[in-house]
Short mmCIF file of C-alpha atoms in Angstrom, two decimals:
data_model
loop_
_atom_site.label_atom_id
_atom_site.label_comp_id
_atom_site.label_asym_id
_atom_site.label_seq_id
_atom_site.Cartn_x
_atom_site.Cartn_y
_atom_site.Cartn_z
CA MET P 1 12.83 -22.89 -36.19
CA ARG P 2 10.79 -26.13 -34.81
CA LEU P 3 8.38 -23.96 -32.80
CA PHE P 4 6.62 -21.88 -35.24
CA ALA P 5 6.46 -25.11 -37.78
CA ILE P 6 3.26 -25.80 -35.36
CA ARG P 7 0.74 -24.51 -37.12
CA ASP P 8 -1.86 -23.82 -34.66
CA TYR P 9 1.34 -22.37 -32.26
CA ARG P 10 1.96 -20.46 -35.23
CA ARG P 11 -1.79 -19.08 -35.58
CA LEU P 12 -2.10 -18.96 -31.47
CA PHE P 13 1.32 -16.84 -31.36
CA ALA P 14 -0.20 -14.43 -34.08
CA ALA P 15 -3.63 -14.19 -31.70
CA GLN P 16 -1.55 -13.08 -28.96
CA VAL P 17 0.68 -11.01 -30.52
CA ILE P 18 -2.02 -8.90 -32.24
CA ALA P 19 -4.27 -8.91 -28.57
CA LEU P 20 -0.94 -7.83 -26.61
CA PHE P 21 -0.34 -4.74 -29.20
CA GLY P 22 -4.11 -3.70 -29.09
CA THR P 23 -3.57 -3.75 -24.90
CA GLY P 24 -0.82 -1.90 -24.99
CA LEU P 25 -2.20 0.97 -26.96
CA THR P 26 -4.82 0.63 -24.44
CA THR P 27 -2.18 0.96 -21.57
CA VAL P 28 -1.37 3.97 -22.74
CA ALA P 29 -4.41 5.81 -23.94
CA LEU P 30 -6.25 4.76 -20.04
CA GLY P 31 -3.35 6.59 -18.80
CA LEU P 32 -3.93 9.43 -20.90
CA LEU P 33 -7.82 9.30 -20.18
CA ALA P 34 -7.19 9.50 -16.52
CA TYR P 35 -4.92 12.10 -16.61
CA ASP P 36 -7.67 14.04 -19.19
CA LEU P 37 -10.39 13.66 -16.75
CA ALA P 38 -8.28 14.26 -13.27
CA GLY P 39 -5.40 16.08 -14.06
CA PRO P 40 -3.18 15.65 -10.91
CA ARG P 41 -5.32 13.43 -9.76
CA ALA P 42 -4.82 10.57 -13.02
CA GLY P 43 -2.11 8.63 -10.64
CA MET P 44 -5.61 7.89 -8.08
CA VAL P 45 -7.46 7.15 -10.79
CA LEU P 46 -5.50 4.62 -12.34
CA GLY P 47 -4.29 3.42 -9.37
CA THR P 48 -7.96 2.79 -8.75
CA ALA P 49 -8.72 0.89 -12.17
CA LEU P 50 -6.19 -0.90 -12.12
CA THR P 51 -6.99 -1.91 -8.40
CA ILE P 52 -10.24 -3.20 -10.14
CA LYS P 53 -8.08 -5.36 -12.45
CA MET P 54 -6.67 -6.96 -10.09
CA VAL P 55 -9.39 -7.49 -8.35
CA MET P 56 -10.99 -9.33 -11.02
CA TYR P 57 -8.61 -11.84 -11.89
CA VAL P 58 -7.63 -12.52 -8.46
CA VAL P 59 -11.26 -14.07 -8.43
CA ILE P 60 -12.49 -14.92 -11.83
CA ALA P 61 -9.22 -16.85 -12.99
CA PRO P 62 -9.35 -20.01 -10.58
CA LEU P 63 -12.86 -19.97 -11.51
CA ALA P 64 -12.16 -20.01 -14.53
CA ALA P 65 -9.45 -22.90 -14.82
CA ALA P 66 -12.34 -24.77 -12.85
CA TYR P 67 -14.90 -24.99 -14.77
CA VAL P 68 -12.63 -24.67 -18.24
CA ASP P 69 -12.32 -28.16 -18.60
CA ARG P 70 -16.30 -28.56 -19.13
CA LEU P 71 -16.21 -25.74 -22.35
CA PRO P 72 -15.01 -25.78 -25.47
CA ARG P 73 -11.70 -23.55 -24.98
CA ARG P 74 -11.88 -22.25 -29.05
CA ARG P 75 -15.43 -21.09 -28.30
CA LEU P 76 -14.21 -19.50 -25.20
CA LEU P 77 -11.53 -17.85 -26.34
CA VAL P 78 -13.54 -15.96 -29.29
CA LEU P 79 -16.68 -14.94 -27.09
CA LEU P 80 -13.82 -13.50 -24.78
CA ASP P 81 -11.98 -11.59 -27.35
CA VAL P 82 -14.86 -10.16 -29.04
CA VAL P 83 -16.61 -9.13 -25.36
CA ARG P 84 -13.26 -6.94 -24.44
CA GLY P 85 -12.69 -5.64 -28.23
CA ALA P 86 -16.65 -4.41 -27.37
CA VAL P 87 -15.45 -3.14 -24.10
CA VAL P 88 -12.51 -1.17 -25.37
CA LEU P 89 -14.95 -0.20 -27.99
CA ALA P 90 -16.79 2.25 -24.97
CA LEU P 91 -14.23 3.48 -23.39
CA PRO P 92 -13.53 6.79 -25.47
CA LEU P 93 -17.46 7.86 -24.83
CA VAL P 94 -16.53 8.00 -20.83
CA THR P 95 -17.31 10.93 -19.50
CA GLU P 96 -17.08 10.83 -15.97
CA VAL P 97 -14.32 9.02 -13.69
CA TRP P 98 -16.70 6.07 -12.46
CA HIS P 99 -17.44 5.08 -16.15
CA ILE P 100 -13.79 3.96 -16.17
CA TYR P 101 -14.13 1.78 -13.25
CA VAL P 102 -16.92 -0.17 -14.55
CA LEU P 103 -15.75 -0.78 -17.92
CA ILE P 104 -12.54 -1.64 -16.79
CA GLY P 105 -14.22 -3.83 -14.51
CA LEU P 106 -16.28 -5.66 -17.44
CA LEU P 107 -13.19 -5.39 -19.74
CA GLN P 108 -10.91 -7.43 -17.26
CA ALA P 109 -12.91 -9.75 -15.85
CA ALA P 110 -13.23 -11.19 -19.33
CA SER P 111 -8.81 -10.81 -19.86
CA ALA P 112 -9.22 -12.98 -16.34
CA ALA P 113 -10.93 -15.79 -17.87
CA PHE P 114 -8.95 -15.52 -21.19
CA THR P 115 -5.39 -15.25 -19.72
CA PRO P 116 -5.18 -18.77 -18.53
CA THR P 117 -7.30 -20.55 -20.58
CA PHE P 118 -4.94 -19.27 -23.68
CA GLN P 119 -1.77 -19.92 -21.15
CA ALA P 120 -2.72 -23.84 -20.37
CA VAL P 121 -3.54 -24.41 -24.14
CA ILE P 122 0.47 -24.22 -25.66
CA PRO P 123 1.52 -27.16 -23.46
CA ASP P 124 -1.44 -29.25 -25.67
CA ILE P 125 -0.32 -27.94 -29.08
CA VAL P 126 3.72 -27.95 -28.24
CA THR P 127 4.63 -31.05 -26.25
CA ASP P 128 8.18 -31.25 -26.72
CA GLU P 129 10.27 -30.00 -23.91
CA SER P 130 12.81 -27.61 -25.27
CA ALA P 131 10.48 -26.69 -27.69
CA TYR P 132 8.16 -25.52 -24.95
CA THR P 133 10.89 -23.97 -23.10
CA ARG P 134 11.50 -21.61 -26.05
CA ALA P 135 7.45 -21.29 -26.55
CA LEU P 136 7.39 -19.56 -23.03
CA SER P 137 10.09 -17.30 -23.98
CA ALA P 138 8.61 -16.43 -27.69
CA SER P 139 5.36 -15.46 -25.44
CA GLN P 140 7.75 -13.24 -23.21
CA VAL P 141 9.00 -12.18 -26.52
CA ALA P 142 6.16 -11.15 -27.60
CA SER P 143 5.26 -8.99 -24.61
CA THR P 144 8.18 -6.98 -24.47
CA MET P 145 7.83 -6.27 -27.84
CA GLU P 146 4.59 -5.12 -27.33
CA SER P 147 5.64 -2.71 -24.23
CA LEU P 148 8.18 -1.46 -26.00
CA LEU P 149 6.81 -1.14 -30.06
CA SER P 150 3.13 -0.11 -28.19
CA PRO P 151 4.38 2.97 -26.67
CA VAL P 152 6.56 3.99 -29.64
CA LEU P 153 3.72 3.53 -31.72
CA ALA P 154 0.94 5.62 -29.34
CA ALA P 155 3.76 7.99 -29.14
CA LEU P 156 3.60 8.52 -33.18
CA ALA P 157 0.24 8.09 -33.14
CA LEU P 158 -0.81 10.80 -30.35
CA THR P 159 1.24 13.44 -32.85
CA LEU P 160 -1.52 13.04 -35.97
CA ILE P 161 -4.87 11.97 -33.23
CA SER P 162 -5.90 12.63 -29.66
CA PHE P 163 -5.65 9.50 -27.55
CA ASP P 164 -8.99 8.42 -27.58
CA ARG P 165 -8.68 7.21 -31.25
CA LEU P 166 -6.05 4.66 -29.49
CA PHE P 167 -8.85 2.56 -28.48
CA LEU P 168 -10.55 1.85 -31.99
CA GLY P 169 -6.89 0.61 -32.61
CA THR P 170 -7.13 -1.83 -29.18
CA SER P 171 -10.57 -3.26 -30.29
CA ALA P 172 -9.55 -3.82 -33.78
CA GLY P 173 -6.95 -6.29 -32.27
CA PHE P 174 -8.93 -8.14 -30.50
CA LEU P 175 -11.89 -8.64 -33.14
CA VAL P 176 -8.44 -10.11 -34.97
CA SER P 177 -6.98 -12.00 -32.54
CA ALA P 178 -10.69 -14.08 -32.34
CA LEU P 179 -10.56 -14.49 -35.61
CA LEU P 180 -7.39 -16.10 -35.37
CA VAL P 181 -8.07 -18.22 -32.49
CA LEU P 182 -11.45 -19.28 -34.68
CA ALA P 183 -8.93 -20.50 -37.14
CA THR P 184 -7.08 -22.70 -34.66
CA ARG P 185 -7.32 -26.35 -33.74
CA VAL P 186 -7.66 -25.85 -29.98
CA PRO P 187 -8.42 -29.30 -28.14
CA ASP P 188 -10.30 -29.04 -25.35
CA ALA P 189 -9.00 -29.95 -21.81
CA ARG P 190 -8.33 -33.20 -20.28
CA PRO P 191 -10.63 -33.85 -17.19
CA SER P 192 -9.36 -32.75 -14.08
CA ALA P 193 -7.95 -34.74 -11.47
CA HIS P 194 -10.60 -32.80 -9.67
CA THR P 195 -14.56 -33.34 -9.78
CA ARG P 196 -15.90 -30.70 -7.77
CA ALA P 197 -15.38 -26.79 -9.27
CA TRP P 198 -13.92 -25.39 -5.88
CA ASP P 199 -11.45 -28.52 -5.65
CA LYS P 200 -10.25 -27.33 -8.90
CA ALA P 201 -10.02 -23.34 -8.04
CA ALA P 202 -8.00 -24.39 -4.92
CA SER P 203 -5.94 -27.25 -5.65
CA GLY P 204 -3.09 -24.93 -7.62
CA ILE P 205 -3.28 -22.23 -5.06
CA ARG P 206 -3.07 -25.45 -2.37
CA THR P 207 -0.09 -26.35 -4.84
CA PHE P 208 1.58 -23.11 -4.56
CA PHE P 209 1.76 -23.31 -0.67
CA ARG P 210 2.91 -26.60 -0.29
CA THR P 211 5.95 -26.12 -2.77
CA PRO P 212 8.62 -24.99 -2.03
CA ARG P 213 9.65 -23.56 -5.30
CA LEU P 214 6.32 -22.66 -5.87
CA ARG P 215 6.47 -20.35 -2.70
CA GLY P 216 9.35 -18.79 -3.89
CA VAL P 217 7.97 -17.73 -6.54
CA MET P 218 4.95 -16.08 -4.63
CA ALA P 219 7.47 -14.20 -3.25
CA LEU P 220 9.22 -13.01 -6.18
CA ASN P 221 5.57 -12.12 -7.74
CA LEU P 222 5.79 -9.33 -5.22
CA VAL P 223 9.21 -8.06 -6.10
CA VAL P 224 7.58 -7.95 -9.60
CA ALA P 225 4.42 -6.02 -8.39
CA ALA P 226 6.06 -3.58 -6.21
CA ALA P 227 8.74 -2.53 -8.90
CA GLY P 228 6.43 -3.07 -11.58
CA SER P 229 3.42 -0.43 -10.49
CA ILE P 230 6.73 2.36 -10.15
CA VAL P 231 5.92 2.34 -13.79
CA VAL P 232 2.52 1.36 -14.33
CA VAL P 233 1.14 3.88 -12.03
CA SER P 234 3.59 6.54 -11.79
CA THR P 235 4.35 7.15 -15.10
CA VAL P 236 1.81 9.74 -16.59
CA ASN P 237 1.96 11.86 -13.63
CA HIS P 238 6.19 11.48 -13.19
CA VAL P 239 6.36 12.26 -16.84
CA ARG P 240 4.04 15.47 -16.92
CA ASP P 241 4.20 16.93 -13.86
CA ALA P 242 7.88 15.96 -12.49
CA LEU P 243 9.43 16.48 -15.53
CA GLY P 244 7.10 18.50 -17.61
CA GLY P 245 6.76 16.30 -20.26
CA SER P 246 4.00 15.75 -22.80
CA GLN P 247 1.36 13.10 -24.02
CA SER P 248 3.89 11.46 -26.25
CA ASP P 249 6.82 11.62 -24.04
CA VAL P 250 4.60 9.58 -21.78
CA ALA P 251 4.34 6.42 -24.22
CA TRP P 252 8.29 7.24 -24.54
CA MET P 253 9.01 6.97 -21.01
CA LEU P 254 7.06 3.10 -20.93
CA ALA P 255 9.04 2.21 -24.12
CA ALA P 256 12.40 2.68 -21.88
CA SER P 257 10.90 0.01 -19.50
CA GLY P 258 9.91 -1.80 -22.13
CA THR P 259 13.61 -1.93 -24.07
CA GLY P 260 14.95 -3.28 -20.72
CA THR P 261 12.76 -5.90 -21.01
CA LEU P 262 13.03 -6.66 -24.28
CA VAL P 263 16.60 -7.12 -24.06
CA ALA P 264 16.76 -9.35 -21.11
CA ALA P 265 14.31 -11.42 -23.09
CA LEU P 266 16.30 -12.25 -26.10
CA ALA P 267 19.05 -12.99 -23.99
CA LEU P 268 17.30 -15.70 -21.85
CA PRO P 269 16.36 -18.87 -23.93
CA ARG P 270 20.22 -19.42 -23.77
CA VAL P 271 21.32 -18.43 -20.73
CA LEU P 272 18.25 -20.83 -19.03
CA ASP P 273 19.66 -23.97 -21.19
CA ARG P 274 22.82 -23.25 -19.10
CA ILE P 275 21.67 -21.67 -15.60
CA ALA P 276 19.38 -22.81 -13.35
CA ALA P 277 15.98 -21.23 -13.41
CA ARG P 278 16.20 -20.09 -9.61
CA THR P 279 19.53 -18.22 -10.08
CA VAL P 280 18.02 -16.24 -13.04
CA MET P 281 14.70 -14.91 -10.86
CA THR P 282 16.68 -14.24 -8.11
CA THR P 283 19.01 -12.30 -9.76
CA GLY P 284 16.35 -10.29 -11.52
CA ALA P 285 14.94 -9.66 -8.25
CA ALA P 286 18.35 -8.48 -7.16
CA VAL P 287 17.73 -5.93 -10.05
CA LEU P 288 14.23 -4.66 -9.05
CA VAL P 289 15.51 -4.00 -5.53
CA GLY P 290 17.74 -2.15 -6.54
CA ALA P 291 15.79 -0.66 -9.47
CA THR P 292 13.02 0.73 -6.60
CA ALA P 293 15.83 1.94 -4.37
CA ALA P 294 17.01 4.25 -7.48
CA ALA P 295 14.11 5.85 -8.24
CA VAL P 296 13.02 6.43 -4.66
CA SER P 297 16.46 7.84 -4.54
CA LEU P 298 15.87 10.36 -7.27
CA SER P 299 12.51 11.47 -5.98
CA ALA P 300 13.60 11.98 -2.60
CA LEU P 301 16.85 13.91 -3.85
CA GLY P 302 14.86 15.89 -6.05
CA LEU P 303 17.37 14.70 -9.02
CA ALA P 304 15.14 13.36 -11.66
CA THR P 305 15.72 13.76 -15.01
CA TRP P 306 14.96 12.36 -18.00
CA THR P 307 18.11 9.84 -18.36
CA GLY P 308 18.08 9.23 -14.79
CA THR P 309 14.25 8.31 -14.91
CA ALA P 310 14.94 6.22 -18.35
CA VAL P 311 17.99 4.49 -17.17
CA VAL P 312 15.63 3.39 -13.63
CA TRP P 313 12.88 2.36 -15.87
CA ALA P 314 15.12 0.27 -18.05
CA ALA P 315 16.37 -1.55 -15.03
CA ILE P 316 13.02 -2.35 -13.98
CA GLY P 317 12.08 -3.81 -17.14
CA ILE P 318 15.70 -5.71 -17.12
CA GLY P 319 14.55 -7.14 -14.05
CA MET P 320 10.79 -8.08 -14.82
CA ALA P 321 12.29 -10.15 -17.53
CA LEU P 322 14.13 -11.98 -15.49
CA VAL P 323 11.39 -13.12 -12.97
CA ILE P 324 8.97 -13.62 -15.39
CA THR P 325 10.09 -15.62 -18.08
CA PRO P 326 11.28 -18.72 -16.34
CA THR P 327 8.13 -18.43 -14.14
CA GLY P 328 6.14 -21.51 -16.50
CA LYS P 329 9.10 -23.54 -16.70
CA VAL P 330 9.37 -23.72 -13.61
CA LEU P 331 5.53 -24.43 -13.34
CA ARG P 332 5.65 -27.04 -15.25
CA ALA P 333 8.23 -29.02 -13.71
CA SER P 334 6.27 -29.03 -10.62
CA VAL P 335 2.74 -29.86 -11.28
CA ALA P 336 1.26 -33.21 -13.34
CA ARG P 337 -0.28 -32.58 -16.76
CA ASN P 338 -4.00 -33.13 -16.12
CA ALA P 339 -3.29 -29.89 -13.26
CA ILE P 340 -1.36 -27.34 -15.69
CA PRO P 341 -4.34 -25.44 -16.19
CA GLU P 342 -5.11 -25.14 -12.63
CA ALA P 343 -1.14 -24.38 -11.73
CA PHE P 344 -1.62 -21.86 -14.39
CA ALA P 345 -4.27 -20.04 -13.11
CA ALA P 346 -3.34 -19.95 -9.48
CA GLN P 347 -0.12 -18.22 -10.51
CA PHE P 348 -2.15 -15.84 -12.41
CA SER P 349 -4.01 -15.45 -9.74
CA LEU P 350 -1.38 -14.82 -7.27
CA SER P 351 0.76 -12.66 -9.35
CA HIS P 352 -2.59 -10.33 -9.83
CA LEU P 353 -3.07 -10.28 -5.76
CA ALA P 354 0.55 -9.02 -5.51
CA TRP P 355 -0.46 -6.16 -7.47
CA LEU P 356 -3.47 -5.73 -5.61
CA ILE P 357 -1.12 -5.00 -2.85
CA THR P 358 0.77 -2.36 -4.89
CA TYR P 359 -1.06 -0.72 -7.43
CA PRO P 360 -3.36 0.93 -4.38
CA VAL P 361 0.21 1.92 -2.93
CA ALA P 362 1.29 3.81 -6.00
CA GLY P 363 -1.93 5.40 -6.91
CA TRP P 364 -3.64 6.26 -3.98
CA LEU P 365 -0.58 6.53 -1.50
CA GLY P 366 1.34 8.29 -4.25
CA THR P 367 -1.59 10.61 -4.67
CA ALA P 368 -2.15 11.80 -0.86
CA ALA P 369 1.51 11.94 0.70
CA GLY P 370 3.74 12.17 -2.66
CA THR P 371 6.06 9.81 -4.83
CA THR P 372 9.11 9.33 -2.36
CA PRO P 373 6.87 8.21 0.56
CA ALA P 374 4.89 5.92 -2.08
CA TRP P 375 7.86 4.57 -3.87
CA SER P 376 9.73 3.80 0.04
CA VAL P 377 7.11 1.84 0.75
CA LEU P 378 7.36 -0.12 -2.85
CA ALA P 379 11.05 -0.97 -1.89
CA VAL P 380 10.65 -1.95 0.91
CA LEU P 381 7.87 -4.19 -0.08
CA ALA P 382 10.65 -5.39 -3.61
CA SER P 383 13.07 -5.74 -0.49
CA ALA P 384 10.90 -8.53 1.73
CA GLY P 385 9.99 -10.39 -1.44
CA ALA P 386 13.18 -10.66 -2.61
CA ALA P 387 14.63 -11.62 0.77
CA GLY P 388 11.61 -14.08 0.75
CA ALA P 389 11.97 -16.21 -2.27
CA LEU P 390 15.74 -16.63 -1.24
CA LEU P 391 14.31 -18.14 2.41
CA LEU P 392 11.33 -19.90 1.21
CA TRP P 393 12.97 -21.67 -2.41
CA PRO P 394 15.99 -23.66 -1.41
CA ARG P 395 19.13 -23.83 -3.65
CA HIS P 396 18.89 -27.87 -3.60
CA GLU P 397 15.34 -28.95 -3.22
CA GLY P 398 15.51 -33.04 -2.69
CA PRO P 399 12.40 -35.22 -3.25
CA ALA P 400 10.53 -33.51 -0.65
CA GLY P 401 10.14 -30.49 -2.09
CA VAL P 402 9.07 -30.88 -5.36
CA GLY P 403 5.28 -31.13 -5.19
CA PRO P 404 2.74 -33.61 -5.55
CA GLY P 405 2.30 -35.01 -9.45
CA ALA P 406 5.67 -32.80 -10.43
CA VAL P 407 6.39 -33.93 -13.95
CA THR P 408 9.79 -33.13 -16.09
CA THR P 409 8.68 -34.43 -19.40
CA PRO P 410 6.15 -34.38 -21.90
CA VAL P 411 6.38 -38.33 -22.59
CA ALA P 412 2.82 -40.21 -21.21
CA PRO P 413 4.48 -42.46 -19.05
CA ALA P 414 5.92 -39.85 -16.80
CA LEU P 415 2.99 -37.72 -16.73
CA HIS P 416 1.29 -40.07 -13.98
CA ALA P 417 4.13 -41.13 -12.34
CA PRO P 418 5.09 -38.41 -9.71
CA GLY P 419 8.76 -38.96 -8.44
CA THR P 420 10.43 -41.00 -12.15
CA ASP P 421 12.61 -38.18 -12.92
CA ARG P 422 13.80 -36.13 -9.38
CA SER P 423 17.19 -35.39 -11.42
CA SER P 424 15.43 -33.00 -13.75
CA LEU P 425 13.30 -31.28 -11.27
CA SER P 426 15.84 -30.57 -9.76
CA LYS P 427 17.89 -29.04 -13.04
CA ALA P 428 14.67 -26.63 -13.07
CA ALA P 429 14.62 -25.15 -9.88
#
């Protein structure tokens, strides 16, 4: 495959996969740690920890994008991996709930700077349009493989060791990721079109608000967050308390959602070659709305079973993949090459702003009022986001709808000549 013939991409992809698996183990272990410290209130603890994560992502990611062209990106990525590895290593030592909050804040501050920087490196290494599309799909497959296999590995490990040992695997993953990045030739960022840090931090967000297709993406972010919060926040209490499952059962249920995501991600590369991104993404939104409604029904009617929960969780995984996978392609079709870091950082922050809304609903409202009211609110939010996407993202965008500085190919003359190829932009939409 041409994509993996690119040595630097191959190394970065390996770094991503290893770090993702480490993060996957942390996700499972953090939920079990919260349950160990707080019992029935684990959902609230986990919801609070994840809310802190979202605050860091929303605030720090745009600032990281604003300054990334002033820093050597390889050194920055390595430093952030080392910081994350060190922080995760301290998580098994916590004895109080507030310790979790402090360490999660530090961990996610580093991740908030790492992710948009890493995403913005890929188009500088993979310059062919078709190869870049497959790079986006490969990244999604890596994420889905992590969401599928990390819980499975955690479930197997938990039969032999206590959950706190899972944090060691995460720390090792970050350090190996740092070594791979260190061995990669990562080009420094091109100078931004903006000179002031605030202009750079805000330019990507302004582009989202004035570009129809990107306004639709913002609405779809809410759909993904509403459905995903049910899985991420509520699984541990739902499995342990409602279904009477074990620690390993929590991991297996998370794997059910990962299975759905994996199936969709494997099918998407060829689908996106034939079907417009808007169609794929709005279909994913419809799947997520249906899945959240099904979750509410299971809870409200007292019909929650292992099979029913697994089916709903898998459907959520499928819907999330349908929405998330094409997003990078839509972003790249909407901005100039030198604005890509800012666009990815804006999407990173805006998508996590949606999670900042939904995590407290799942965690705090779920603990205070129960899963049925919390999941009902999330189902309403998912429906509102899906309806908003259909209204905000026109089926056929004309030249006025493609956003300033849009590009459609990686060929140099087109990068700074917005409007030179509107037809391919319409196809991306």
